[in-house]
């Protein structure tokens, strides 16, 4: 159960431009594809994958209103069941065929994440941006969660 909560709250992506296009946000609808739990002596490693739909209805001009993505998360949980570390990487190919790769970390203590675009082609190439923040805002079902992102 703990790994599902961590999975639910770290998956999302967004961009935020450093100039006139900063200040937009959206939502991520994230469905679990499964996870692998590897217990260790000093903690537990959890790898999770999700299939996401990102609502970019407030995105800069020329960007799609929504994209799909696949995300991979790695989390470390202490023997006392405390979240120690989380990171995610997401990849997307939009309807125009442009690729974007997103990278971020998750703070399980404060239940928030931060991230940024790591690489892109086409409209995502050489994007100048601020980091975005992520927070959980709800769930559709036990394996599908809603996250909000903004910069």
PDB file of C-alpha atoms in Angstrom:
ATOM      1  CA  UNK A   1       0.000   0.000   0.000  1.00  0.00           C
ATOM      2  CA  UNK A   2       2.796   2.432   0.892  1.00  0.00           C
ATOM      3  CA  UNK A   3       4.414   2.004  -2.510  1.00  0.00           C
ATOM      4  CA  UNK A   4       1.086   2.772  -4.232  1.00  0.00           C
ATOM      5  CA  UNK A   5       0.815   6.044  -2.320  1.00  0.00           C
ATOM      6  CA  UNK A   6       4.353   7.010  -3.308  1.00  0.00           C
ATOM      7  CA  UNK A   7       3.658   5.983  -6.899  1.00  0.00           C
ATOM      8  CA  UNK A   8       0.495   8.027  -6.983  1.00  0.00           C
ATOM      9  CA  UNK A   9       2.054  11.235  -5.823  1.00  0.00           C
ATOM     10  CA  UNK A  10       5.225  11.468  -7.845  1.00  0.00           C
ATOM     11  CA  UNK A  11       4.042  11.036 -11.355  1.00  0.00           C
ATOM     12  CA  UNK A  12       3.499  14.123 -13.425  1.00  0.00           C
ATOM     13  CA  UNK A  13       5.222  16.517 -15.726  1.00  0.00           C
ATOM     14  CA  UNK A  14       4.971  20.057 -16.920  1.00  0.00           C
ATOM     15  CA  UNK A  15       7.058  22.827 -18.281  1.00  0.00           C
ATOM     16  CA  UNK A  16       7.385  26.399 -17.241  1.00  0.00           C
ATOM     17  CA  UNK A  17       9.035  28.967 -19.424  1.00  0.00           C
ATOM     18  CA  UNK A  18      11.375  31.454 -17.799  1.00  0.00           C
ATOM     19  CA  UNK A  19       9.892  34.471 -19.584  1.00  0.00           C
ATOM     20  CA  UNK A  20       6.330  35.483 -20.527  1.00  0.00           C
ATOM     21  CA  UNK A  21       5.029  31.897 -20.465  1.00  0.00           C
ATOM     22  CA  UNK A  22       5.741  31.174 -16.803  1.00  0.00           C
ATOM     23  CA  UNK A  23       2.878  30.696 -14.410  1.00  0.00           C
ATOM     24  CA  UNK A  24       0.879  27.978 -16.135  1.00  0.00           C
ATOM     25  CA  UNK A  25      -0.067  24.627 -14.719  1.00  0.00           C
ATOM     26  CA  UNK A  26      -2.251  21.629 -15.298  1.00  0.00           C
ATOM     27  CA  UNK A  27      -3.134  18.154 -14.126  1.00  0.00           C
ATOM     28  CA  UNK A  28      -1.780  14.667 -14.600  1.00  0.00           C
ATOM     29  CA  UNK A  29      -3.997  11.586 -14.630  1.00  0.00           C
ATOM     30  CA  UNK A  30      -1.664   8.743 -13.714  1.00  0.00           C
ATOM     31  CA  UNK A  31      -2.558   5.013 -13.942  1.00  0.00           C
ATOM     32  CA  UNK A  32      -0.304   2.416 -12.345  1.00  0.00           C
ATOM     33  CA  UNK A  33       1.222  -0.166 -14.683  1.00  0.00           C
ATOM     34  CA  UNK A  34       2.744  -2.044 -11.759  1.00  0.00           C
ATOM     35  CA  UNK A  35       5.711  -1.975  -9.449  1.00  0.00           C
ATOM     36  CA  UNK A  36       8.622  -4.064  -8.303  1.00  0.00           C
ATOM     37  CA  UNK A  37       9.459  -4.072  -4.592  1.00  0.00           C
ATOM     38  CA  UNK A  38      12.988  -5.078  -3.563  1.00  0.00           C
ATOM     39  CA  UNK A  39      13.526  -5.326   0.195  1.00  0.00           C
ATOM     40  CA  UNK A  40      16.992  -4.514   1.495  1.00  0.00           C
ATOM     41  CA  UNK A  41      18.643  -4.642   4.898  1.00  0.00           C
ATOM     42  CA  UNK A  42      18.380  -0.870   5.471  1.00  0.00           C
ATOM     43  CA  UNK A  43      15.299  -0.051   3.410  1.00  0.00           C
ATOM     44  CA  UNK A  44      13.089  -1.026   0.503  1.00  0.00           C
ATOM     45  CA  UNK A  45      13.578  -0.055  -3.140  1.00  0.00           C
ATOM     46  CA  UNK A  46      10.383   0.394  -5.154  1.00  0.00           C
ATOM     47  CA  UNK A  47      10.322   0.796  -8.939  1.00  0.00           C
ATOM     48  CA  UNK A  48       6.970   1.824 -10.404  1.00  0.00           C
ATOM     49  CA  UNK A  49       5.682   2.574 -13.897  1.00  0.00           C
ATOM     50  CA  UNK A  50       2.633   4.595 -14.909  1.00  0.00           C
ATOM     51  CA  UNK A  51       0.724   5.563 -18.016  1.00  0.00           C
ATOM     52  CA  UNK A  52      -0.193   9.246 -17.808  1.00  0.00           C
ATOM     53  CA  UNK A  53      -2.396  11.785 -19.551  1.00  0.00           C
ATOM     54  CA  UNK A  54      -1.181  15.344 -18.969  1.00  0.00           C
ATOM     55  CA  UNK A  55      -3.768  18.119 -19.237  1.00  0.00           C
ATOM     56  CA  UNK A  56      -1.889  21.046 -20.755  1.00  0.00           C
ATOM     57  CA  UNK A  57      -4.967  23.195 -21.440  1.00  0.00           C
ATOM     58  CA  UNK A  58      -3.082  26.257 -20.123  1.00  0.00           C
ATOM     59  CA  UNK A  59       0.110  25.535 -22.082  1.00  0.00           C
ATOM     60  CA  UNK A  60       1.955  28.114 -24.191  1.00  0.00           C
ATOM     61  CA  UNK A  61       0.709  28.761 -27.715  1.00  0.00           C
ATOM     62  CA  UNK A  62       1.718  26.048 -30.163  1.00  0.00           C
ATOM     63  CA  UNK A  63       1.763  23.294 -27.551  1.00  0.00           C
ATOM     64  CA  UNK A  64      -0.867  20.528 -27.486  1.00  0.00           C
ATOM     65  CA  UNK A  65      -3.680  20.755 -24.962  1.00  0.00           C
ATOM     66  CA  UNK A  66      -2.919  17.223 -23.745  1.00  0.00           C
ATOM     67  CA  UNK A  67      -0.232  14.571 -24.188  1.00  0.00           C
ATOM     68  CA  UNK A  68       0.300  10.996 -23.047  1.00  0.00           C
ATOM     69  CA  UNK A  69       3.443   9.837 -21.286  1.00  0.00           C
ATOM     70  CA  UNK A  70       5.041   6.821 -19.681  1.00  0.00           C
ATOM     71  CA  UNK A  71       6.733   7.467 -16.327  1.00  0.00           C
ATOM     72  CA  UNK A  72       9.165   5.455 -14.232  1.00  0.00           C
ATOM     73  CA  UNK A  73       9.660   6.115 -10.522  1.00  0.00           C
ATOM     74  CA  UNK A  74      12.276   4.933  -8.056  1.00  0.00           C
ATOM     75  CA  UNK A  75      11.619   5.307  -4.334  1.00  0.00           C
ATOM     76  CA  UNK A  76      13.472   4.293  -1.190  1.00  0.00           C
ATOM     77  CA  UNK A  77      11.476   3.540   1.969  1.00  0.00           C
ATOM     78  CA  UNK A  78      13.137   3.134   5.380  1.00  0.00           C
ATOM     79  CA  UNK A  79      12.586   0.090   7.613  1.00  0.00           C
ATOM     80  CA  UNK A  80      10.370   2.417   9.712  1.00  0.00           C
ATOM     81  CA  UNK A  81       8.210   3.028   6.607  1.00  0.00           C
ATOM     82  CA  UNK A  82       9.453   6.599   6.012  1.00  0.00           C
ATOM     83  CA  UNK A  83      10.023   7.862   2.478  1.00  0.00           C
ATOM     84  CA  UNK A  84      13.756   8.579   2.106  1.00  0.00           C
ATOM     85  CA  UNK A  85      14.173   9.413  -1.593  1.00  0.00           C
ATOM     86  CA  UNK A  86      12.166   9.547  -4.796  1.00  0.00           C
ATOM     87  CA  UNK A  87      12.869  10.364  -8.416  1.00  0.00           C
ATOM     88  CA  UNK A  88      10.971  10.067 -11.691  1.00  0.00           C
ATOM     89  CA  UNK A  89      11.627  10.221 -15.412  1.00  0.00           C
ATOM     90  CA  UNK A  90       8.848  10.506 -17.982  1.00  0.00           C
ATOM     91  CA  UNK A  91       8.899  10.300 -21.769  1.00  0.00           C
ATOM     92  CA  UNK A  92       6.314  11.527 -24.229  1.00  0.00           C
ATOM     93  CA  UNK A  93       5.778  11.744 -27.987  1.00  0.00           C
ATOM     94  CA  UNK A  94       3.047  14.278 -28.799  1.00  0.00           C
ATOM     95  CA  UNK A  95       0.587  14.254 -31.705  1.00  0.00           C
ATOM     96  CA  UNK A  96       3.071  16.167 -33.903  1.00  0.00           C
ATOM     97  CA  UNK A  97       5.756  13.539 -33.247  1.00  0.00           C
ATOM     98  CA  UNK A  98       7.842  15.807 -30.976  1.00  0.00           C
ATOM     99  CA  UNK A  99       9.583  14.111 -28.042  1.00  0.00           C
ATOM    100  CA  UNK A 100       9.954  15.402 -24.491  1.00  0.00           C
ATOM    101  CA  UNK A 101      11.803  13.818 -21.552  1.00  0.00           C
ATOM    102  CA  UNK A 102      11.055  15.045 -18.005  1.00  0.00           C
ATOM    103  CA  UNK A 103      13.039  14.466 -14.796  1.00  0.00           C
ATOM    104  CA  UNK A 104      12.261  15.197 -11.157  1.00  0.00           C
ATOM    105  CA  UNK A 105      12.457  14.271  -7.500  1.00  0.00           C
ATOM    106  CA  UNK A 106       9.845  13.621  -4.849  1.00  0.00           C
ATOM    107  CA  UNK A 107       9.879  14.772  -1.202  1.00  0.00           C
ATOM    108  CA  UNK A 108       7.763  12.211   0.641  1.00  0.00           C
ATOM    109  CA  UNK A 109       7.970  14.114   3.923  1.00  0.00           C
ATOM    110  CA  UNK A 110       6.278  17.220   2.459  1.00  0.00           C
ATOM    111  CA  UNK A 111       4.262  15.273  -0.144  1.00  0.00           C
ATOM    112  CA  UNK A 112       5.496  17.444  -3.032  1.00  0.00           C
ATOM    113  CA  UNK A 113       7.781  17.058  -6.012  1.00  0.00           C
ATOM    114  CA  UNK A 114       9.843  19.226  -8.333  1.00  0.00           C
ATOM    115  CA  UNK A 115      10.899  18.615 -11.905  1.00  0.00           C
ATOM    116  CA  UNK A 116      11.925  20.007 -15.257  1.00  0.00           C
ATOM    117  CA  UNK A 117      12.234  19.166 -18.910  1.00  0.00           C
ATOM    118  CA  UNK A 118      15.466  17.277 -19.483  1.00  0.00           C
ATOM    119  CA  UNK A 119      15.458  16.986 -23.277  1.00  0.00           C
ATOM    120  CA  UNK A 120      13.184  17.652 -26.210  1.00  0.00           C
ATOM    121  CA  UNK A 121      12.858  17.686 -29.982  1.00  0.00           C
ATOM    122  CA  UNK A 122      10.774  19.966 -32.193  1.00  0.00           C
ATOM    123  CA  UNK A 123       8.794  22.465 -30.119  1.00  0.00           C
ATOM    124  CA  UNK A 124      10.432  21.142 -26.912  1.00  0.00           C
ATOM    125  CA  UNK A 125      14.005  21.641 -28.154  1.00  0.00           C
ATOM    126  CA  UNK A 126      16.043  24.214 -26.201  1.00  0.00           C
ATOM    127  CA  UNK A 127      13.110  25.139 -23.930  1.00  0.00           C
ATOM    128  CA  UNK A 128      14.138  27.620 -21.236  1.00  0.00           C
ATOM    129  CA  UNK A 129      12.117  26.944 -18.112  1.00  0.00           C
ATOM    130  CA  UNK A 130      11.782  27.152 -14.369  1.00  0.00           C
ATOM    131  CA  UNK A 131      11.297  24.041 -12.260  1.00  0.00           C
ATOM    132  CA  UNK A 132       7.706  22.965 -11.715  1.00  0.00           C
ATOM    133  CA  UNK A 133       6.097  21.691  -8.528  1.00  0.00           C
ATOM    134  CA  UNK A 134       3.786  18.700  -8.187  1.00  0.00           C
ATOM    135  CA  UNK A 135       1.255  17.755  -5.533  1.00  0.00           C
ATOM    136  CA  UNK A 136      -1.465  15.111  -5.279  1.00  0.00           C
ATOM    137  CA  UNK A 137      -5.041  16.403  -5.517  1.00  0.00           C
ATOM    138  CA  UNK A 138      -7.185  13.265  -5.705  1.00  0.00           C
ATOM    139  CA  UNK A 139      -7.792   9.795  -7.077  1.00  0.00           C
ATOM    140  CA  UNK A 140     -10.101   8.332  -9.689  1.00  0.00           C
ATOM    141  CA  UNK A 141      -9.612   4.770  -8.437  1.00  0.00           C
ATOM    142  CA  UNK A 142      -7.190   2.731  -6.339  1.00  0.00           C
ATOM    143  CA  UNK A 143      -4.666   2.698  -9.219  1.00  0.00           C
ATOM    144  CA  UNK A 144      -5.395   6.029 -10.975  1.00  0.00           C
ATOM    145  CA  UNK A 145      -4.412   9.304  -9.331  1.00  0.00           C
ATOM    146  CA  UNK A 146      -4.680  13.003 -10.093  1.00  0.00           C
ATOM    147  CA  UNK A 147      -1.764  15.370  -9.549  1.00  0.00           C
ATOM    148  CA  UNK A 148      -1.545  19.127 -10.054  1.00  0.00           C
ATOM    149  CA  UNK A 149       1.559  20.842 -11.424  1.00  0.00           C
ATOM    150  CA  UNK A 150       2.589  24.472 -11.700  1.00  0.00           C
ATOM    151  CA  UNK A 151       5.628  26.709 -11.846  1.00  0.00           C
TER     152      UNK A 151
END
